[in-house]
Amino acid sequence: MSIHDGWLLLQGAAPHPPHHYAVTTANVLVLFFIMLGPIKMIGPFFAATKDLERSVVRGIAWKVFIVGVIALLLAGLGGRALMSNWGISVPVMLLAAGLVFLIVALKLVLEQYEAPHPPEPVGKPQSLAMRMTFPVTVTPYGVAALIVFMTMSGELSRSLAVFSMAFVVMVLNLLAMLGARQIMRWIGVMPLQILGAVLGILQVALALQFMVQGVRDLGWAP
């Protein structure tokens, strides 16, 4: 897949045969929502901060947001440059992202069959903010996907357009963290667990889709 073809895919065009997965702008936003979005982190964030003062919780939420945005920007631009300098192709990066995503997704799916873990100590707000940022919010596979899409986009201005979609998801994360107590009061734990289980299965399928696409783009399969 060339960089030009990659950006055409981001725009919804089809430079490849029909079996190729069309990564439209809407699809990129959905992928970032699944990989970096609030569904997977609101439960852990609420559990870790439910006994803290609201002002402390707000401070933690803003730290997670700011550090997360900076980390994604640096990772996206740095990873884009390193992929080019090291000669790493987009299909290989897709395979790497898919593999990490698959391992994590399988872990999430299988966790529901394990005995519940004892709650971790809360710790200091600063350490809690870092723990909520990496890897709960800024996930390794989300970073890998961001690098892939920014590399596919070609020009820096287009790469920043891709990053803006990740930024939108981070804003949603911030809103979810700030409203975590209200959300958990209105919705409760059970619906989030059900939604998490459904998303877990979809994440496994999405990870496999990444890997299949990488294999196809490398020419290893029709």
Short mmCIF file of C-alpha atoms in Angstrom, two decimals:
data_model
loop_
_atom_site.label_atom_id
_atom_site.label_comp_id
_atom_site.label_asym_id
_atom_site.label_seq_id
_atom_site.Cartn_x
_atom_site.Cartn_y
_atom_site.Cartn_z
CA MET A 1 0.00 0.00 0.00
CA SER A 2 1.47 3.32 -1.02
CA ILE A 3 1.16 6.47 1.05
CA HIS A 4 -1.02 7.97 -1.68
CA ASP A 5 -3.30 4.92 -1.66
CA GLY A 6 -3.46 5.12 2.11
CA TRP A 7 -4.76 8.68 2.02
CA LEU A 8 -7.27 7.73 -0.68
CA LEU A 9 -8.53 5.04 1.66
CA LEU A 10 -8.85 7.59 4.44
CA GLN A 11 -10.99 9.66 2.09
CA GLY A 12 -13.17 6.67 1.22
CA ALA A 13 -11.76 6.02 -2.25
CA ALA A 14 -10.85 2.57 -3.47
CA PRO A 15 -7.41 2.34 -5.10
CA HIS A 16 -7.29 -1.39 -4.32
CA PRO A 17 -9.45 -4.34 -5.36
CA PRO A 18 -12.79 -4.83 -3.55
CA HIS A 19 -11.40 -7.23 -0.92
CA HIS A 20 -9.38 -4.44 0.67
CA TYR A 21 -10.81 -2.87 3.80
CA ALA A 22 -11.77 0.76 3.07
CA VAL A 23 -10.55 2.88 5.97
CA THR A 24 -12.80 5.91 5.64
CA THR A 25 -12.62 8.97 7.88
CA ALA A 26 -15.64 7.71 9.82
CA ASN A 27 -14.00 4.31 10.23
CA VAL A 28 -10.83 5.89 11.60
CA LEU A 29 -12.87 7.79 14.19
CA VAL A 30 -14.70 4.60 15.20
CA LEU A 31 -11.42 2.68 15.43
CA PHE A 32 -9.93 5.37 17.68
CA PHE A 33 -13.10 5.32 19.80
CA ILE A 34 -12.73 1.56 20.31
CA MET A 35 -8.98 1.61 20.92
CA LEU A 36 -8.59 4.88 22.83
CA GLY A 37 -12.14 5.73 23.89
CA PRO A 38 -13.99 5.94 27.21
CA ILE A 39 -15.84 2.62 27.27
CA LYS A 40 -12.80 0.66 28.42
CA MET A 41 -11.48 3.23 30.89
CA ILE A 42 -14.51 4.71 32.66
CA GLY A 43 -14.96 1.66 34.91
CA PRO A 44 -11.32 1.54 36.10
CA PHE A 45 -11.27 5.32 36.49
CA PHE A 46 -14.41 5.33 38.63
CA ALA A 47 -13.17 2.42 40.77
CA ALA A 48 -9.85 4.15 41.39
CA THR A 49 -11.29 7.61 42.19
CA LYS A 50 -14.70 6.98 43.81
CA ASP A 51 -13.39 7.72 47.32
CA LEU A 52 -11.47 10.87 46.37
CA GLU A 53 -12.60 14.48 46.59
CA ARG A 54 -14.23 15.86 43.45
CA SER A 55 -11.52 18.50 43.05
CA VAL A 56 -8.85 15.78 43.15
CA VAL A 57 -10.77 13.71 40.60
CA ARG A 58 -11.01 16.71 38.27
CA GLY A 59 -7.29 17.28 38.59
CA ILE A 60 -6.55 13.65 37.76
CA ALA A 61 -8.91 13.74 34.76
CA TRP A 62 -7.23 16.84 33.33
CA LYS A 63 -3.76 15.35 33.87
CA VAL A 64 -4.79 12.15 32.07
CA PHE A 65 -6.19 14.23 29.21
CA ILE A 66 -3.21 16.58 28.83
CA VAL A 67 -0.53 13.90 29.20
CA GLY A 68 -2.48 11.56 26.92
CA VAL A 69 -2.85 14.14 24.14
CA ILE A 70 0.85 15.07 24.31
CA ALA A 71 1.86 11.40 24.32
CA LEU A 72 -0.33 10.62 21.31
CA LEU A 73 1.00 13.61 19.36
CA LEU A 74 4.63 12.72 20.07
CA ALA A 75 4.04 9.03 19.41
CA GLY A 76 2.17 9.71 16.17
CA LEU A 77 4.72 12.15 14.74
CA GLY A 78 7.74 10.25 16.11
CA GLY A 79 6.43 6.87 15.01
CA ARG A 80 5.60 8.26 11.56
CA ALA A 81 9.18 9.50 11.17
CA LEU A 82 10.73 6.29 12.53
CA MET A 83 8.62 4.11 10.24
CA SER A 84 9.97 6.06 7.29
CA ASN A 85 13.59 6.10 8.52
CA TRP A 86 13.65 2.42 9.48
CA GLY A 87 11.86 1.29 6.34
CA ILE A 88 8.94 -0.28 8.22
CA SER A 89 6.04 -0.78 5.83
CA VAL A 90 2.41 -0.09 6.67
CA PRO A 91 1.42 -3.78 6.28
CA VAL A 92 4.08 -4.81 8.81
CA MET A 93 2.86 -2.15 11.22
CA LEU A 94 -0.69 -3.39 10.70
CA LEU A 95 0.45 -6.88 11.65
CA ALA A 96 2.22 -5.56 14.75
CA ALA A 97 -0.79 -3.49 15.82
CA GLY A 98 -3.14 -6.39 15.14
CA LEU A 99 -1.01 -8.80 17.16
CA VAL A 100 -0.84 -6.53 20.23
CA PHE A 101 -4.54 -5.69 19.87
CA LEU A 102 -5.42 -9.39 19.64
CA ILE A 103 -3.49 -10.29 22.79
CA VAL A 104 -5.10 -7.48 24.78
CA ALA A 105 -8.58 -8.17 23.36
CA LEU A 106 -8.33 -11.87 24.24
CA LYS A 107 -7.22 -10.92 27.75
CA LEU A 108 -10.26 -8.66 28.13
CA VAL A 109 -12.61 -11.39 26.91
CA LEU A 110 -11.13 -14.08 29.15
CA GLU A 111 -10.97 -11.84 32.24
CA GLN A 112 -14.72 -12.19 32.78
CA TYR A 113 -14.22 -15.90 33.51
CA GLU A 114 -11.58 -15.26 36.19
CA ALA A 115 -12.09 -14.65 39.89
CA PRO A 116 -12.36 -10.96 40.77
CA HIS A 117 -9.09 -9.29 41.67
CA PRO A 118 -8.74 -7.41 44.97
CA PRO A 119 -8.82 -3.62 44.49
CA GLU A 120 -5.44 -1.96 44.07
CA PRO A 121 -4.37 0.74 46.53
CA VAL A 122 -5.30 4.19 45.29
CA GLY A 123 -1.87 5.78 45.72
CA LYS A 124 -1.00 9.39 45.13
CA PRO A 125 -3.05 11.38 42.58
CA GLN A 126 0.01 11.89 40.36
CA SER A 127 0.83 8.17 40.17
CA LEU A 128 -2.86 7.40 39.71
CA ALA A 129 -3.04 9.84 36.80
CA MET A 130 -0.08 8.15 35.11
CA ARG A 131 -1.58 4.70 35.68
CA MET A 132 -4.87 5.84 34.17
CA THR A 133 -3.00 7.34 31.20
CA PHE A 134 -0.71 4.40 30.40
CA PRO A 135 -1.93 1.89 29.36
CA VAL A 136 -5.61 2.34 30.33
CA THR A 137 -6.31 5.38 28.12
CA VAL A 138 -3.32 5.58 25.78
CA THR A 139 -3.17 1.94 24.74
CA PRO A 140 -0.22 0.39 22.83
CA TYR A 141 -2.46 -0.83 20.02
CA GLY A 142 -4.18 2.57 19.82
CA VAL A 143 -0.79 4.24 19.44
CA ALA A 144 0.16 1.71 16.75
CA ALA A 145 -3.06 2.42 14.84
CA LEU A 146 -2.45 6.16 15.10
CA ILE A 147 1.07 5.72 13.68
CA VAL A 148 -0.27 3.60 10.82
CA PHE A 149 -2.98 6.10 9.86
CA MET A 150 -0.66 9.09 10.16
CA THR A 151 1.91 7.34 7.98
CA MET A 152 -0.74 6.40 5.41
CA SER A 153 -1.91 10.01 5.21
CA GLY A 154 1.35 11.19 3.64
CA GLU A 155 1.58 14.96 4.12
CA LEU A 156 2.02 16.44 7.58
CA SER A 157 -1.19 18.47 7.31
CA ARG A 158 -3.14 15.30 6.58
CA SER A 159 -1.38 13.51 9.43
CA LEU A 160 -2.53 16.26 11.77
CA ALA A 161 -6.06 15.81 10.42
CA VAL A 162 -5.84 12.15 11.43
CA PHE A 163 -4.52 13.17 14.84
CA SER A 164 -7.47 15.54 15.26
CA MET A 165 -9.77 12.50 15.24
CA ALA A 166 -7.77 10.94 18.05
CA PHE A 167 -7.97 14.30 19.85
CA VAL A 168 -11.78 14.22 19.60
CA VAL A 169 -11.78 10.82 21.29
CA MET A 170 -9.50 12.14 24.04
CA VAL A 171 -11.99 14.97 24.65
CA LEU A 172 -14.71 12.32 25.04
CA ASN A 173 -12.45 10.57 27.55
CA LEU A 174 -12.10 13.81 29.51
CA LEU A 175 -15.86 14.32 29.60
CA ALA A 176 -16.36 10.70 30.68
CA MET A 177 -13.83 11.07 33.51
CA LEU A 178 -15.33 14.34 34.71
CA GLY A 179 -18.80 12.79 34.72
CA ALA A 180 -17.80 9.28 35.81
CA ARG A 181 -19.77 9.35 39.08
CA GLN A 182 -22.96 10.56 37.41
CA ILE A 183 -22.56 8.05 34.57
CA MET A 184 -22.07 5.16 36.98
CA ARG A 185 -25.03 6.35 39.08
CA TRP A 186 -27.34 6.52 36.06
CA ILE A 187 -26.11 3.50 34.14
CA GLY A 188 -24.55 1.22 36.74
CA VAL A 189 -21.91 -1.45 36.41
CA MET A 190 -23.91 -4.17 34.64
CA PRO A 191 -24.60 -2.33 31.33
CA LEU A 192 -20.92 -1.34 31.09
CA GLN A 193 -19.90 -4.96 31.70
CA ILE A 194 -22.26 -6.16 28.96
CA LEU A 195 -21.05 -3.46 26.57
CA GLY A 196 -17.46 -4.30 27.48
CA ALA A 197 -18.04 -7.98 26.69
CA VAL A 198 -19.56 -7.11 23.30
CA LEU A 199 -16.72 -4.71 22.50
CA GLY A 200 -14.22 -7.35 23.61
CA ILE A 201 -15.48 -9.77 20.94
CA LEU A 202 -15.52 -6.99 18.35
CA GLN A 203 -11.96 -6.06 19.31
CA VAL A 204 -10.81 -9.63 18.69
CA ALA A 205 -12.44 -9.52 15.25
CA LEU A 206 -10.96 -6.09 14.54
CA ALA A 207 -7.49 -7.28 15.55
CA LEU A 208 -7.80 -10.23 13.18
CA GLN A 209 -8.98 -7.83 10.45
CA PHE A 210 -5.83 -5.76 10.94
CA MET A 211 -3.65 -8.86 10.67
CA VAL A 212 -5.49 -10.21 7.62
CA GLN A 213 -5.17 -6.83 5.90
CA GLY A 214 -1.46 -6.74 6.67
CA VAL A 215 -0.98 -10.24 5.26
CA ARG A 216 -2.90 -9.32 2.11
CA ASP A 217 -0.97 -6.09 1.59
CA LEU A 218 2.30 -8.01 1.95
CA GLY A 219 1.13 -10.31 -0.84
CA TRP A 220 1.15 -13.41 1.36
CA ALA A 221 -2.52 -14.16 0.68
CA PRO A 222 -5.01 -13.34 -2.09
#
